mmCIF file of C-alpha atoms in Angstrom:
data_model
loop_
_atom_site.group_PDB
_atom_site.id
_atom_site.type_symbol
_atom_site.label_atom_id
_atom_site.label_comp_id
_atom_site.label_asym_id
_atom_site.label_seq_id
_atom_site.Cartn_x
_atom_site.Cartn_y
_atom_site.Cartn_z
ATOM 1 C CA MET A 1 57.765 -2.130 31.017
ATOM 2 C CA ASP A 2 60.971 -0.753 32.481
ATOM 3 C CA ARG A 3 63.244 -2.628 34.863
ATOM 4 C CA GLU A 4 62.054 -0.832 38.012
ATOM 5 C CA GLU A 5 58.401 -1.562 37.218
ATOM 6 C CA TYR A 6 59.183 -5.216 36.456
ATOM 7 C CA TYR A 7 60.833 -5.819 39.820
ATOM 8 C CA MET A 8 58.219 -3.802 41.708
ATOM 9 C CA ARG A 9 55.530 -5.992 40.110
ATOM 10 C CA GLN A 10 57.384 -9.017 41.504
ATOM 11 C CA ALA A 11 57.212 -7.377 44.944
ATOM 12 C CA LEU A 12 53.504 -6.596 44.398
ATOM 13 C CA ALA A 13 52.828 -10.282 43.700
ATOM 14 C CA LEU A 14 54.374 -11.094 47.086
ATOM 15 C CA ALA A 15 52.268 -8.365 48.710
ATOM 16 C CA GLU A 16 49.146 -9.987 47.243
ATOM 17 C CA GLU A 17 50.287 -13.338 48.705
ATOM 18 C CA ALA A 18 50.632 -11.660 52.090
ATOM 19 C CA ALA A 19 47.121 -10.194 51.839
ATOM 20 C CA ALA A 20 45.671 -13.592 50.898
ATOM 21 C CA ALA A 21 47.305 -15.001 54.052
ATOM 22 C CA GLY A 22 45.793 -12.251 56.226
ATOM 23 C CA GLU A 23 49.044 -10.314 56.550
ATOM 24 C CA VAL A 24 49.581 -6.619 55.883
ATOM 25 C CA PRO A 25 50.336 -6.699 52.143
ATOM 26 C CA VAL A 26 53.983 -5.748 51.781
ATOM 27 C CA GLY A 27 56.294 -7.553 49.392
ATOM 28 C CA CYS A 28 59.991 -7.210 48.685
ATOM 29 C CA VAL A 29 62.562 -8.521 46.213
ATOM 30 C CA ILE A 30 66.321 -8.068 46.167
ATOM 31 C CA VAL A 31 68.090 -8.031 42.828
ATOM 32 C CA LEU A 32 71.765 -8.588 42.080
ATOM 33 C CA ARG A 33 73.075 -8.254 38.525
ATOM 34 C CA GLY A 34 69.613 -8.658 37.039
ATOM 35 C CA LYS A 35 68.663 -11.747 39.078
ATOM 36 C CA ILE A 36 66.276 -11.912 42.037
ATOM 37 C CA ILE A 37 68.279 -13.330 44.946
ATOM 38 C CA GLY A 38 65.857 -12.610 47.785
ATOM 39 C CA ARG A 39 62.099 -12.572 48.148
ATOM 40 C CA GLY A 40 59.996 -11.707 51.159
ATOM 41 C CA ARG A 41 56.532 -10.823 52.301
ATOM 42 C CA ASN A 42 55.098 -9.877 55.644
ATOM 43 C CA ARG A 43 54.588 -12.869 57.942
ATOM 44 C CA ARG A 44 54.162 -11.221 61.367
ATOM 45 C CA GLU A 45 50.857 -12.930 62.121
ATOM 46 C CA GLU A 46 51.992 -16.291 60.788
ATOM 47 C CA LYS A 47 55.255 -16.280 62.732
ATOM 48 C CA GLN A 48 54.045 -14.091 65.615
ATOM 49 C CA SER A 49 57.309 -12.206 65.212
ATOM 50 C CA THR A 50 57.815 -8.465 65.227
ATOM 51 C CA ALA A 51 60.761 -8.883 62.862
ATOM 52 C CA ALA A 52 58.885 -10.864 60.183
ATOM 53 C CA HIS A 53 58.721 -7.965 57.728
ATOM 54 C CA ALA A 54 59.055 -8.437 53.966
ATOM 55 C CA GLU A 55 62.438 -6.679 53.821
ATOM 56 C CA MET A 56 63.888 -8.760 56.655
ATOM 57 C CA GLU A 57 62.805 -11.987 54.982
ATOM 58 C CA ALA A 58 64.197 -10.905 51.596
ATOM 59 C CA ILE A 59 67.509 -9.767 53.116
ATOM 60 C CA ALA A 60 67.932 -13.112 54.908
ATOM 61 C CA GLU A 61 67.261 -15.016 51.678
ATOM 62 C CA ALA A 62 69.659 -12.777 49.737
ATOM 63 C CA ASN A 63 72.370 -13.243 52.391
ATOM 64 C CA ALA A 64 71.999 -17.002 52.041
ATOM 65 C CA ALA A 65 72.054 -16.799 48.231
ATOM 66 C CA VAL A 66 75.366 -14.910 48.106
ATOM 67 C CA GLY A 67 76.880 -16.413 51.248
ATOM 68 C CA SER A 68 77.546 -13.026 52.792
ATOM 69 C CA TRP A 69 75.861 -10.388 54.928
ATOM 70 C CA ARG A 70 77.159 -7.716 52.520
ATOM 71 C CA LEU A 71 74.735 -6.835 49.737
ATOM 72 C CA SER A 72 76.431 -3.661 48.529
ATOM 73 C CA GLU A 73 75.807 -4.264 44.817
ATOM 74 C CA ALA A 74 72.183 -5.291 45.343
ATOM 75 C CA GLU A 75 68.980 -3.355 44.781
ATOM 76 C CA LEU A 76 65.951 -3.723 47.042
ATOM 77 C CA TYR A 77 62.383 -3.241 45.757
ATOM 78 C CA VAL A 78 59.618 -2.970 48.358
ATOM 79 C CA THR A 79 55.966 -2.017 47.992
ATOM 80 C CA LEU A 80 55.865 0.167 51.125
ATOM 81 C CA GLU A 81 58.466 2.608 52.411
ATOM 82 C CA PRO A 82 60.695 0.787 54.927
ATOM 83 C CA CYS A 83 60.104 1.204 58.654
ATOM 84 C CA PRO A 84 62.984 2.087 61.037
ATOM 85 C CA MET A 85 63.813 -1.581 61.699
ATOM 86 C CA CYS A 86 63.978 -2.457 58.018
ATOM 87 C CA ALA A 87 65.840 0.734 57.120
ATOM 88 C CA GLY A 88 68.419 -0.225 59.760
ATOM 89 C CA ALA A 89 68.754 -3.704 58.255
ATOM 90 C CA ILE A 90 69.171 -2.157 54.798
ATOM 91 C CA LEU A 91 71.937 0.087 56.132
ATOM 92 C CA ASN A 92 73.642 -2.831 57.875
ATOM 93 C CA ALA A 93 73.420 -5.031 54.771
ATOM 94 C CA ARG A 94 74.968 -2.169 52.788
ATOM 95 C CA ILE A 95 72.341 -2.448 50.066
ATOM 96 C CA GLY A 96 73.258 -0.021 47.305
ATOM 97 C CA ARG A 97 69.854 1.165 46.083
ATOM 98 C CA VAL A 98 66.315 1.060 47.443
ATOM 99 C CA TYR A 99 63.145 1.413 45.378
ATOM 100 C CA TYR A 100 59.845 1.705 47.215
ATOM 101 C CA GLY A 101 56.259 2.064 46.084
ATOM 102 C CA ALA A 102 53.884 3.704 48.564
ATOM 103 C CA ARG A 103 54.941 6.281 51.139
ATOM 104 C CA ASP A 104 54.293 5.360 54.790
ATOM 105 C CA ALA A 105 53.234 8.442 56.743
ATOM 106 C CA ALA A 106 52.880 6.405 59.954
ATOM 107 C CA MET A 107 56.128 4.387 60.136
ATOM 108 C CA GLY A 108 58.223 5.384 57.120
ATOM 109 C CA ALA A 109 61.935 5.810 57.806
ATOM 110 C CA VAL A 110 62.927 6.980 54.325
ATOM 111 C CA GLY A 111 61.057 10.283 54.431
ATOM 112 C CA GLY A 112 57.526 9.429 55.604
ATOM 113 C CA VAL A 113 58.240 10.187 59.268
ATOM 114 C CA LEU A 114 62.025 10.492 59.282
ATOM 115 C CA ASN A 115 64.809 9.651 56.867
ATOM 116 C CA LEU A 116 67.547 7.383 58.182
ATOM 117 C CA PHE A 117 69.216 7.333 54.782
ATOM 118 C CA VAL A 118 70.289 10.992 55.031
ATOM 119 C CA GLU A 119 71.966 10.521 58.402
ATOM 120 C CA PRO A 120 75.776 10.292 58.404
ATOM 121 C CA PHE A 121 75.943 6.494 58.326
ATOM 122 C CA PRO A 122 78.565 4.923 56.111
ATOM 123 C CA ASN A 123 77.217 3.110 53.029
ATOM 124 C CA ARG A 124 73.912 4.949 52.646
ATOM 125 C CA PRO A 125 71.788 3.634 49.770
ATOM 126 C CA ALA A 126 70.445 5.657 46.876
ATOM 127 C CA VAL A 127 66.639 5.866 47.092
ATOM 128 C CA VAL A 128 63.919 6.009 44.453
ATOM 129 C CA GLY A 129 60.420 6.412 45.855
ATOM 130 C CA GLY A 130 57.040 6.227 44.184
ATOM 131 C CA VAL A 131 57.635 3.260 41.846
ATOM 132 C CA LEU A 132 54.103 2.052 40.994
ATOM 133 C CA ALA A 133 53.022 4.055 44.046
ATOM 134 C CA GLU A 134 49.326 4.038 43.224
ATOM 135 C CA GLU A 135 49.209 0.264 42.692
ATOM 136 C CA CYS A 136 51.188 -0.366 45.867
ATOM 137 C CA ALA A 137 48.922 1.936 47.875
ATOM 138 C CA ALA A 138 45.803 0.328 46.361
ATOM 139 C CA VAL A 139 46.811 -3.139 47.623
ATOM 140 C CA LEU A 140 47.177 -1.742 51.138
ATOM 141 C CA ARG A 141 43.937 0.251 50.906
ATOM 142 C CA ARG A 142 41.922 -2.804 49.776
ATOM 143 C CA PHE A 143 43.389 -4.904 52.581
ATOM 144 C CA PHE A 144 42.571 -2.406 55.333
ATOM 145 C CA GLU A 145 39.102 -1.664 53.928
ATOM 146 C CA GLY A 146 38.380 -5.400 53.960
ATOM 147 C CA LEU A 147 39.786 -5.732 57.453
ATOM 148 C CA ARG A 148 37.626 -2.877 58.744
ATOM 149 C CA ALA A 149 34.521 -4.363 57.089
ATOM 150 C CA TYR A 150 35.279 -7.811 58.540
ATOM 151 C CA THR A 151 35.995 -6.410 61.982
ATOM 152 C CA SER A 152 32.762 -4.416 61.925
ATOM 153 C CA GLU A 153 30.719 -7.445 60.804
ATOM 154 C CA GLU A 154 32.444 -9.656 63.368
ATOM 155 C CA ALA A 155 31.734 -7.146 66.150
ATOM 156 C CA ASP A 156 28.066 -6.961 65.118
ATOM 157 C CA GLY A 157 27.844 -10.761 65.218
ATOM 158 C CA VAL A 158 29.396 -10.948 68.687
ATOM 159 C CA ARG A 159 27.042 -8.250 69.978
ATOM 160 C CA LYS A 160 24.031 -10.145 68.573
ATOM 161 C CA GLN A 161 25.242 -13.431 70.094
ATOM 162 C CA GLU A 162 25.826 -11.780 73.457
ATOM 163 C CA ALA A 163 22.388 -10.137 73.412
ATOM 164 C CA ALA A 164 20.754 -13.520 72.699
ATOM 165 C CA ARG A 165 22.379 -15.194 75.733
ATOM 166 C CA PRO A 166 20.508 -15.361 79.035
ATOM 167 C CA ALA A 167 21.468 -12.454 81.310
ATOM 168 C CA GLU A 168 23.086 -14.720 83.923
ATOM 169 C CA ASP A 169 25.462 -16.159 81.291
ATOM 170 C CA ARG A 170 26.653 -12.816 79.957
ATOM 171 C CA GLN A 171 30.176 -11.627 80.571
ATOM 172 C CA PRO A 172 30.301 -8.429 82.673
ATOM 173 C CA PRO A 173 31.763 -5.523 80.672
ATOM 174 C CA GLY A 174 35.532 -5.197 80.966
ATOM 175 C CA GLU A 175 36.108 -8.698 82.367
ATOM 176 C CA CYS A 176 37.730 -11.666 80.669
#
């Protein structure tokens, strides 16, 4: 197994942790001189925070590990193409190289929708996309298929419960 695959598998393990916790399965590791100095996974539901993305968590941990906001010699491995917020954090942290797995056609800011890393910012990272892309995409696909199945079953259960209630106890449509 090559170095890129090894570190992406570490990120995939974090993505699986996120999925097990009911979070969108994205994982991230930051590597400096062959050592993982930052790990993160999505925790938006857990923390009820828009900013609780895997990359943000890993960057914060890496900053603490090196005692600096500058991560210019570091490499970031993430299972899903970074969104605009995370791409901005990567630019601001001056991370030298970014490896991502699956492309994000909905929110990707490294080519999926737009590419912030080709804009004339100072300290733009080198980018390698598609590392274990199929495995990274499969984790996301399984999560969303399970979520859709659960949501559908849950909706059916609520409809059945509502239909079984006496008419006078039923909630009028559109009211809380």
